[in-house]
Every structure is written in C-alpha cells, then in structure tokens.
PDB file of C-alpha atoms in Angstrom:
ATOM      1  CA  MET A 262      -2.185  34.356 -20.011  1.00 51.00           C
ATOM      2  CA  SER A 263       0.416  36.167 -17.701  1.00 79.00           C
ATOM      3  CA  LEU A 264      -0.831  34.456 -14.575  1.00 93.00           C
ATOM      4  CA  GLN A 265       0.636  31.029 -13.378  1.00 96.00           C
ATOM      5  CA  TYR A 266      -2.225  28.643 -12.444  1.00 97.00           C
ATOM      6  CA  ILE A 267      -3.468  25.095 -12.116  1.00 97.00           C
ATOM      7  CA  TYR A 268      -6.344  24.067 -14.441  1.00 96.00           C
ATOM      8  CA  ARG A 269      -8.957  21.253 -13.796  1.00 95.00           C
ATOM      9  CA  PRO A 270     -11.199  20.590 -16.419  1.00 94.00           C
ATOM     10  CA  ALA A 271     -14.813  19.807 -15.482  1.00 93.00           C
ATOM     11  CA  LYS A 272     -15.560  16.333 -14.413  1.00 91.00           C
ATOM     12  CA  VAL A 273     -18.827  16.308 -15.889  1.00 89.00           C
ATOM     13  CA  LYS A 274     -19.659  17.830 -19.299  1.00 81.00           C
ATOM     14  CA  SER A 275     -23.098  19.281 -19.381  1.00 71.00           C
ATOM     15  CA  SER A 276     -24.690  20.266 -22.756  1.00 72.00           C
ATOM     16  CA  GLY A 277     -22.832  23.166 -24.121  1.00 82.00           C
ATOM     17  CA  LYS A 278     -19.661  24.692 -22.391  1.00 91.00           C
ATOM     18  CA  SER A 279     -18.394  24.124 -18.968  1.00 94.00           C
ATOM     19  CA  PRO A 280     -18.869  27.090 -16.128  1.00 95.00           C
ATOM     20  CA  VAL A 281     -15.870  28.297 -14.627  1.00 96.00           C
ATOM     21  CA  LEU A 282     -14.697  28.890 -11.120  1.00 97.00           C
ATOM     22  CA  LEU A 283     -11.630  31.010 -10.693  1.00 98.00           C
ATOM     23  CA  LEU A 284      -9.785  30.664  -7.175  1.00 98.00           C
ATOM     24  CA  LEU A 285      -7.915  33.660  -5.857  1.00 98.00           C
ATOM     25  CA  HIS A 286      -5.746  32.677  -2.829  1.00 98.00           C
ATOM     26  CA  GLY A 287      -4.867  35.034   0.039  1.00 96.00           C
ATOM     27  CA  VAL A 288      -1.540  36.798   1.096  1.00 95.00           C
ATOM     28  CA  GLY A 289       1.492  34.296   1.472  1.00 95.00           C
ATOM     29  CA  ALA A 290      -0.333  31.396  -0.125  1.00 97.00           C
ATOM     30  CA  ASN A 291      -0.307  29.952  -3.744  1.00 97.00           C
ATOM     31  CA  GLU A 292      -2.349  28.222  -6.398  1.00 97.00           C
ATOM     32  CA  GLN A 293      -2.397  24.902  -4.370  1.00 97.00           C
ATOM     33  CA  SER A 294      -4.046  26.534  -1.315  1.00 96.00           C
ATOM     34  CA  LEU A 295      -7.814  26.642  -2.399  1.00 96.00           C
ATOM     35  CA  LEU A 296      -7.812  23.639  -4.461  1.00 94.00           C
ATOM     36  CA  SER A 297      -9.175  21.410  -1.827  1.00 91.00           C
ATOM     37  CA  LEU A 298     -12.446  23.512  -1.619  1.00 89.00           C
ATOM     38  CA  THR A 299     -13.386  22.206  -5.026  1.00 89.00           C
ATOM     39  CA  GLU A 300     -13.362  18.504  -3.889  1.00 86.00           C
ATOM     40  CA  GLY A 301     -17.324  18.582  -3.323  1.00 83.00           C
ATOM     41  CA  LEU A 302     -17.799  21.185  -5.967  1.00 87.00           C
ATOM     42  CA  ASP A 303     -20.585  20.804  -8.659  1.00 90.00           C
ATOM     43  CA  PRO A 304     -18.668  18.648 -11.379  1.00 91.00           C
ATOM     44  CA  ARG A 305     -19.845  20.898 -14.027  1.00 92.00           C
ATOM     45  CA  PHE A 306     -17.191  23.502 -13.185  1.00 95.00           C
ATOM     46  CA  ALA A 307     -14.048  23.852 -14.804  1.00 95.00           C
ATOM     47  CA  VAL A 308     -11.581  25.300 -12.186  1.00 97.00           C
ATOM     48  CA  TYR A 309      -8.583  27.670 -12.770  1.00 98.00           C
ATOM     49  CA  SER A 310      -6.698  28.256  -9.408  1.00 98.00           C
ATOM     50  CA  LEU A 311      -4.542  31.290  -9.920  1.00 98.00           C
ATOM     51  CA  ARG A 312      -1.026  32.108  -8.291  1.00 98.00           C
ATOM     52  CA  ALA A 313      -0.745  35.810  -7.298  1.00 97.00           C
ATOM     53  CA  PRO A 314       2.296  37.835  -9.171  1.00 96.00           C
ATOM     54  CA  LEU A 315       4.256  39.007  -6.108  1.00 96.00           C
ATOM     55  CA  ALA A 316       6.610  36.429  -4.716  1.00 95.00           C
ATOM     56  CA  LEU A 317       7.197  37.065  -1.193  1.00 94.00           C
ATOM     57  CA  GLY A 318       9.369  33.675  -0.411  1.00 94.00           C
ATOM     58  CA  ALA A 319       9.176  30.109  -1.237  1.00 94.00           C
ATOM     59  CA  GLY A 320       5.782  29.154  -2.222  1.00 94.00           C
ATOM     60  CA  SER A 321       4.540  32.514  -1.015  1.00 96.00           C
ATOM     61  CA  PHE A 322       2.687  35.113  -3.036  1.00 97.00           C
ATOM     62  CA  ALA A 323       0.341  37.923  -2.905  1.00 96.00           C
ATOM     63  CA  TRP A 324      -1.622  40.255  -5.226  1.00 97.00           C
ATOM     64  CA  PHE A 325      -0.187  43.308  -3.349  1.00 96.00           C
ATOM     65  CA  HIS A 326       1.925  44.082  -0.353  1.00 92.00           C
ATOM     66  CA  VAL A 327       0.285  45.099   3.007  1.00 83.00           C
ATOM     67  CA  ASN A 328       1.357  46.103   6.520  1.00 82.00           C
ATOM     68  CA  PHE A 329      -1.002  45.537   9.519  1.00 73.00           C
ATOM     69  CA  THR A 330      -0.962  48.383  11.864  1.00 71.00           C
ATOM     70  CA  ALA A 331      -2.806  49.593  14.946  1.00 72.00           C
ATOM     71  CA  GLN A 332      -4.946  51.891  12.562  1.00 70.00           C
ATOM     72  CA  GLY A 333      -5.691  48.802  10.306  1.00 71.00           C
ATOM     73  CA  PRO A 334      -4.093  47.318   7.032  1.00 78.00           C
ATOM     74  CA  LEU A 335      -2.132  49.704   4.909  1.00 77.00           C
ATOM     75  CA  HIS A 336      -1.786  48.461   1.490  1.00 84.00           C
ATOM     76  CA  ASN A 337       0.258  49.388  -1.690  1.00 89.00           C
ATOM     77  CA  GLN A 338      -2.300  50.807  -4.002  1.00 90.00           C
ATOM     78  CA  GLN A 339      -0.094  50.641  -7.149  1.00 95.00           C
ATOM     79  CA  GLU A 340       0.607  46.863  -6.805  1.00 96.00           C
ATOM     80  CA  ALA A 341      -3.266  46.351  -5.975  1.00 96.00           C
ATOM     81  CA  GLU A 342      -4.267  48.179  -9.163  1.00 96.00           C
ATOM     82  CA  GLN A 343      -1.583  46.317 -11.155  1.00 96.00           C
ATOM     83  CA  SER A 344      -2.921  42.902 -10.132  1.00 97.00           C
ATOM     84  CA  ARG A 345      -6.425  44.095 -10.807  1.00 97.00           C
ATOM     85  CA  LYS A 346      -5.644  44.836 -14.431  1.00 97.00           C
ATOM     86  CA  ILE A 347      -3.768  41.271 -14.650  1.00 97.00           C
ATOM     87  CA  LEU A 348      -6.891  39.652 -13.557  1.00 98.00           C
ATOM     88  CA  ILE A 349      -9.064  41.639 -16.087  1.00 97.00           C
ATOM     89  CA  ASP A 350      -6.892  40.578 -18.734  1.00 97.00           C
ATOM     90  CA  PHE A 351      -6.936  36.992 -17.732  1.00 97.00           C
ATOM     91  CA  ILE A 352     -10.669  36.805 -17.398  1.00 97.00           C
ATOM     92  CA  ARG A 353     -11.108  38.474 -20.787  1.00 96.00           C
ATOM     93  CA  ALA A 354      -8.633  36.103 -22.457  1.00 95.00           C
ATOM     94  CA  LEU A 355     -10.333  33.013 -21.212  1.00 95.00           C
ATOM     95  CA  PRO A 356     -12.862  32.350 -23.927  1.00 92.00           C
ATOM     96  CA  LYS A 357     -10.135  32.550 -26.511  1.00 93.00           C
ATOM     97  CA  GLU A 358      -7.740  30.572 -24.611  1.00 93.00           C
ATOM     98  CA  ASN A 359     -10.066  27.863 -23.817  1.00 94.00           C
ATOM     99  CA  PRO A 360     -12.983  27.380 -26.076  1.00 92.00           C
ATOM    100  CA  ASP A 361     -14.600  24.735 -23.937  1.00 92.00           C
ATOM    101  CA  ILE A 362     -15.573  27.189 -21.220  1.00 93.00           C
ATOM    102  CA  ASP A 363     -18.786  29.182 -20.972  1.00 94.00           C
ATOM    103  CA  ALA A 364     -17.770  32.796 -20.890  1.00 92.00           C
ATOM    104  CA  ASP A 365     -21.255  33.671 -19.470  1.00 93.00           C
ATOM    105  CA  ASN A 366     -20.893  31.458 -16.667  1.00 95.00           C
ATOM    106  CA  ILE A 367     -17.691  32.851 -14.997  1.00 97.00           C
ATOM    107  CA  PHE A 368     -17.518  32.777 -11.249  1.00 98.00           C
ATOM    108  CA  VAL A 369     -14.709  33.918  -8.891  1.00 98.00           C
ATOM    109  CA  LEU A 370     -13.984  32.612  -5.316  1.00 98.00           C
ATOM    110  CA  GLY A 371     -11.581  34.574  -3.033  1.00 98.00           C
ATOM    111  CA  PHE A 372     -10.262  34.171   0.404  1.00 98.00           C
ATOM    112  CA  SER A 373      -8.534  37.088   2.433  1.00 97.00           C
ATOM    113  CA  GLN A 374      -6.710  39.007  -0.079  1.00 97.00           C
ATOM    114  CA  GLY A 375      -8.141  37.176  -2.891  1.00 98.00           C
ATOM    115  CA  THR A 376     -11.494  38.381  -1.800  1.00 98.00           C
ATOM    116  CA  ILE A 377     -10.041  41.926  -1.907  1.00 98.00           C
ATOM    117  CA  MET A 378      -9.256  41.358  -5.518  1.00 98.00           C
ATOM    118  CA  GLY A 379     -12.652  39.722  -6.350  1.00 98.00           C
ATOM    119  CA  LEU A 380     -14.339  42.747  -4.779  1.00 98.00           C
ATOM    120  CA  SER A 381     -12.007  45.228  -6.775  1.00 98.00           C
ATOM    121  CA  LEU A 382     -13.078  43.364  -9.826  1.00 98.00           C
ATOM    122  CA  ALA A 383     -16.730  43.287  -9.104  1.00 98.00           C
ATOM    123  CA  LEU A 384     -17.086  46.854  -8.312  1.00 97.00           C
ATOM    124  CA  THR A 385     -14.926  48.171 -11.165  1.00 96.00           C
ATOM    125  CA  GLU A 386     -15.848  45.641 -13.887  1.00 96.00           C
ATOM    126  CA  PRO A 387     -19.141  44.358 -13.041  1.00 96.00           C
ATOM    127  CA  GLU A 388     -20.045  42.738 -16.340  1.00 95.00           C
ATOM    128  CA  LEU A 389     -16.768  40.709 -16.227  1.00 95.00           C
ATOM    129  CA  PHE A 390     -18.285  37.470 -14.408  1.00 96.00           C
ATOM    130  CA  LYS A 391     -21.442  36.306 -13.103  1.00 97.00           C
ATOM    131  CA  GLY A 392     -20.777  35.639  -9.548  1.00 97.00           C
ATOM    132  CA  LEU A 393     -18.491  36.162  -6.490  1.00 98.00           C
ATOM    133  CA  VAL A 394     -17.898  34.016  -3.408  1.00 98.00           C
ATOM    134  CA  ALA A 395     -16.034  36.658  -1.065  1.00 98.00           C
ATOM    135  CA  ILE A 396     -14.736  35.036   2.065  1.00 98.00           C
ATOM    136  CA  SER A 397     -13.149  36.921   5.004  1.00 98.00           C
ATOM    137  CA  GLY A 398     -11.853  40.141   3.179  1.00 97.00           C
ATOM    138  CA  ARG A 399     -12.547  43.750   2.695  1.00 96.00           C
ATOM    139  CA  THR A 400     -13.137  46.597   0.103  1.00 97.00           C
ATOM    140  CA  LEU A 401     -10.270  48.655  -0.647  1.00 96.00           C
ATOM    141  CA  GLN A 402     -11.119  52.457   0.308  1.00 93.00           C
ATOM    142  CA  GLU A 403     -10.156  53.529  -3.243  1.00 95.00           C
ATOM    143  CA  ILE A 404     -12.467  50.919  -4.521  1.00 96.00           C
ATOM    144  CA  SER A 405     -15.454  51.901  -2.265  1.00 95.00           C
ATOM    145  CA  ALA A 406     -14.864  55.708  -3.289  1.00 94.00           C
ATOM    146  CA  GLN A 407     -15.166  54.690  -7.043  1.00 92.00           C
ATOM    147  CA  ALA A 408     -18.406  52.599  -6.282  1.00 93.00           C
ATOM    148  CA  LYS A 409     -20.037  55.795  -4.840  1.00 91.00           C
ATOM    149  CA  GLU A 410     -19.521  57.700  -8.209  1.00 88.00           C
ATOM    150  CA  ARG A 411     -21.206  55.065 -10.342  1.00 90.00           C
ATOM    151  CA  SER A 412     -24.188  53.126 -11.086  1.00 88.00           C
ATOM    152  CA  TYR A 413     -24.491  49.398 -11.703  1.00 92.00           C
ATOM    153  CA  PRO A 414     -27.225  48.505 -14.206  1.00 89.00           C
ATOM    154  CA  ARG A 415     -25.685  44.928 -14.275  1.00 89.00           C
ATOM    155  CA  SER A 416     -23.526  43.392 -11.763  1.00 93.00           C
ATOM    156  CA  PRO A 417     -22.398  39.993 -10.592  1.00 96.00           C
ATOM    157  CA  LYS A 418     -24.266  38.063  -7.555  1.00 97.00           C
ATOM    158  CA  VAL A 419     -22.329  38.102  -4.395  1.00 98.00           C
ATOM    159  CA  LEU A 420     -21.994  35.626  -1.523  1.00 98.00           C
ATOM    160  CA  LEU A 421     -20.199  37.634   1.321  1.00 98.00           C
ATOM    161  CA  MET A 422     -18.865  35.402   4.085  1.00 98.00           C
ATOM    162  CA  HIS A 423     -17.101  36.374   7.214  1.00 98.00           C
ATOM    163  CA  GLY A 424     -16.000  35.112  10.709  1.00 98.00           C
ATOM    164  CA  ARG A 425     -17.238  37.109  13.475  1.00 98.00           C
ATOM    165  CA  GLN A 426     -13.856  36.251  15.469  1.00 98.00           C
ATOM    166  CA  ASP A 427     -11.836  37.162  12.533  1.00 97.00           C
ATOM    167  CA  SER A 428      -8.492  38.257  14.124  1.00 94.00           C
ATOM    168  CA  LYS A 429      -6.724  39.015  10.930  1.00 92.00           C
ATOM    169  CA  LEU A 430      -9.687  40.975   9.012  1.00 93.00           C
ATOM    170  CA  PRO A 431     -12.132  41.766  11.615  1.00 95.00           C
ATOM    171  CA  TYR A 432     -15.788  41.329  11.245  1.00 98.00           C
ATOM    172  CA  THR A 433     -16.386  45.264  10.773  1.00 96.00           C
ATOM    173  CA  HIS A 434     -14.749  44.734   7.268  1.00 96.00           C
ATOM    174  CA  GLY A 435     -17.475  42.449   6.296  1.00 98.00           C
ATOM    175  CA  LEU A 436     -19.990  44.862   7.738  1.00 98.00           C
ATOM    176  CA  ASN A 437     -18.432  47.690   5.709  1.00 97.00           C
ATOM    177  CA  THR A 438     -18.375  45.776   2.398  1.00 98.00           C
ATOM    178  CA  GLU A 439     -21.943  44.838   3.086  1.00 98.00           C
ATOM    179  CA  ALA A 440     -22.785  48.620   3.151  1.00 97.00           C
ATOM    180  CA  VAL A 441     -20.818  49.174   0.074  1.00 97.00           C
ATOM    181  CA  LEU A 442     -22.721  46.486  -2.044  1.00 97.00           C
ATOM    182  CA  LYS A 443     -26.118  47.542  -0.425  1.00 96.00           C
ATOM    183  CA  ALA A 444     -25.334  51.224  -1.641  1.00 95.00           C
ATOM    184  CA  ALA A 445     -24.210  49.974  -5.160  1.00 95.00           C
ATOM    185  CA  SER A 446     -27.564  47.920  -5.311  1.00 94.00           C
ATOM    186  CA  PHE A 447     -25.975  44.643  -5.980  1.00 96.00           C
ATOM    187  CA  ASP A 448     -27.685  41.466  -5.514  1.00 96.00           C
ATOM    188  CA  PHE A 449     -25.700  39.867  -2.608  1.00 97.00           C
ATOM    189  CA  GLN A 450     -26.007  37.487   0.395  1.00 98.00           C
ATOM    190  CA  PHE A 451     -24.069  38.290   3.761  1.00 98.00           C
ATOM    191  CA  GLU A 452     -23.478  35.290   5.913  1.00 98.00           C
ATOM    192  CA  SER A 453     -21.727  35.309   9.208  1.00 98.00           C
ATOM    193  CA  TYR A 454     -19.930  32.495  11.121  1.00 98.00           C
ATOM    194  CA  GLU A 455     -18.508  31.649  14.507  1.00 97.00           C
ATOM    195  CA  ALA A 456     -15.037  31.703  13.051  1.00 98.00           C
ATOM    196  CA  ASP A 457     -11.590  33.222  12.937  1.00 98.00           C
ATOM    197  CA  HIS A 458      -9.815  34.040   9.883  1.00 97.00           C
ATOM    198  CA  HIS A 459     -10.291  30.568   7.961  1.00 96.00           C
ATOM    199  CA  ILE A 460     -13.027  28.774   6.046  1.00 96.00           C
ATOM    200  CA  THR A 461     -15.067  26.225   8.048  1.00 96.00           C
ATOM    201  CA  PRO A 462     -16.947  23.266   6.781  1.00 95.00           C
ATOM    202  CA  GLN A 463     -20.298  25.359   7.144  1.00 96.00           C
ATOM    203  CA  MET A 464     -18.846  27.897   4.839  1.00 97.00           C
ATOM    204  CA  LEU A 465     -18.155  25.197   2.349  1.00 95.00           C
ATOM    205  CA  GLN A 466     -21.368  23.670   2.334  1.00 95.00           C
ATOM    206  CA  ASP A 467     -23.014  26.977   2.037  1.00 97.00           C
ATOM    207  CA  LEU A 468     -20.773  28.216  -0.766  1.00 96.00           C
ATOM    208  CA  HIS A 469     -21.165  24.922  -2.621  1.00 94.00           C
ATOM    209  CA  GLN A 470     -24.974  25.118  -2.365  1.00 94.00           C
ATOM    210  CA  TRP A 471     -24.955  28.722  -3.428  1.00 96.00           C
ATOM    211  CA  LEU A 472     -22.650  28.024  -6.752  1.00 95.00           C
ATOM    212  CA  ILE A 473     -25.154  25.330  -7.558  1.00 92.00           C
ATOM    213  CA  LYS A 474     -28.063  27.568  -7.730  1.00 92.00           C
ATOM    214  CA  ARG A 475     -26.207  30.201  -9.462  1.00 91.00           C
ATOM    215  CA  ILE A 476     -24.812  28.210 -12.539  1.00 86.00           C
ATOM    216  CA  SER A 477     -28.297  26.683 -13.233  1.00 68.00           C
ATOM    217  CA  ALA A 478     -29.783  30.275 -13.200  1.00 56.00           C
TER     218      ALA A 478
END
C-alpha cells in the first residue's frame, strides 16, 4: 500500500463484507480534507481517505502539478499517469490487505483534482470499482482521447456534480465530461448547482442518497 491514508472501518457491520469508499482530495489538500463528508454517510461504508503522492508544502499535496493559464489548466501528464497507476495498484491490493472489505462494492469520491483522477480511473480501468462521485473536476484530454478509441461493456456508475459558478474549473468542464461519458455509454447522472468551487450541503445530501441506492443495488 504505497499511499498514505486514513482508514475508518464501517460503523455498522451488515451481513458479509463492508462496502468501501475511497476519498481523493484536490490539489493543495490532504487526507484529512474530505473526511467530514463521511459524517452523514451510510454507516455500512468502510472509508479510506488517501493522501496524494506529491508534496507541495506542509500538509499540502497533489496528484500532479498544474498551472492555470488564460488558455486553461496545463498539467504534468507524466505525474498524472504515475498517480493513476499508483491508484490502480492501491485498489487492486485492497481485498488482500483488508479481508473485511467487499471488492465488488468499491466506490470512489473525488473533488477537483481528485475527481480528475477518479475519471481517469473510470475511463481506463472501468472494471476496477462500482461507482464514482465526481465533484467539480474535469476529464484530461489524453484520457478523453483514449475513451474515444474503446468500448465499455462494463463501467462504473457515475454521479457527476459541478457548480455553475465554478471559478477554478469552470462549468464547461462538467459539460465536457458529460459529453465524454455519454459517448462512452456510461450510466451516469449529471447534477449542477448554484455554487463556486466547493461542496455545498445540497451536494452532500444528493451524493449520500446516490451512494445509499448504489451499495444496495
């Protein structure tokens, strides 16, 4: 398990093994940043909150370096690919590392750059996990290009969420990802909100309800 993380076992043990939620934070954050989202979560979930591998400063980490320019964000493709591979290895190792978790009920929740990584995983390794909550992110151009060249007989379900006033990753990124998922025939739901680049109470309520329905499906 090459990534540092915080693990919280399921508060309620249902029959069998526990479904899993992996939290992927945004650039400049850390493994503590998204934990508060799980307070109202279905108590059957075991939670892994992962720390991105690249240190930017004290308590500040990233999945890859990115520069925001007038032409849009420019990212380090090599770092993004390396982080994608690290996450694949992490998820594949989970059932061996923790025999209490259900390998068929793994979900990913990402915010911002964490969403970018979640979408990269979903579009390149579609059988790796069951569902993705993708908040305020975008799809990398190289990943979109790969998606156009393949079919998806099996893919995770996706809840795509984006603020219409997002000043960091504008709403058009959400619309672009919607088009990518539609072209790939993913089973997804796209919800937009009166919000900037943050997670609102309504988003929390919606994602919690979406997850509850998916783990029992």
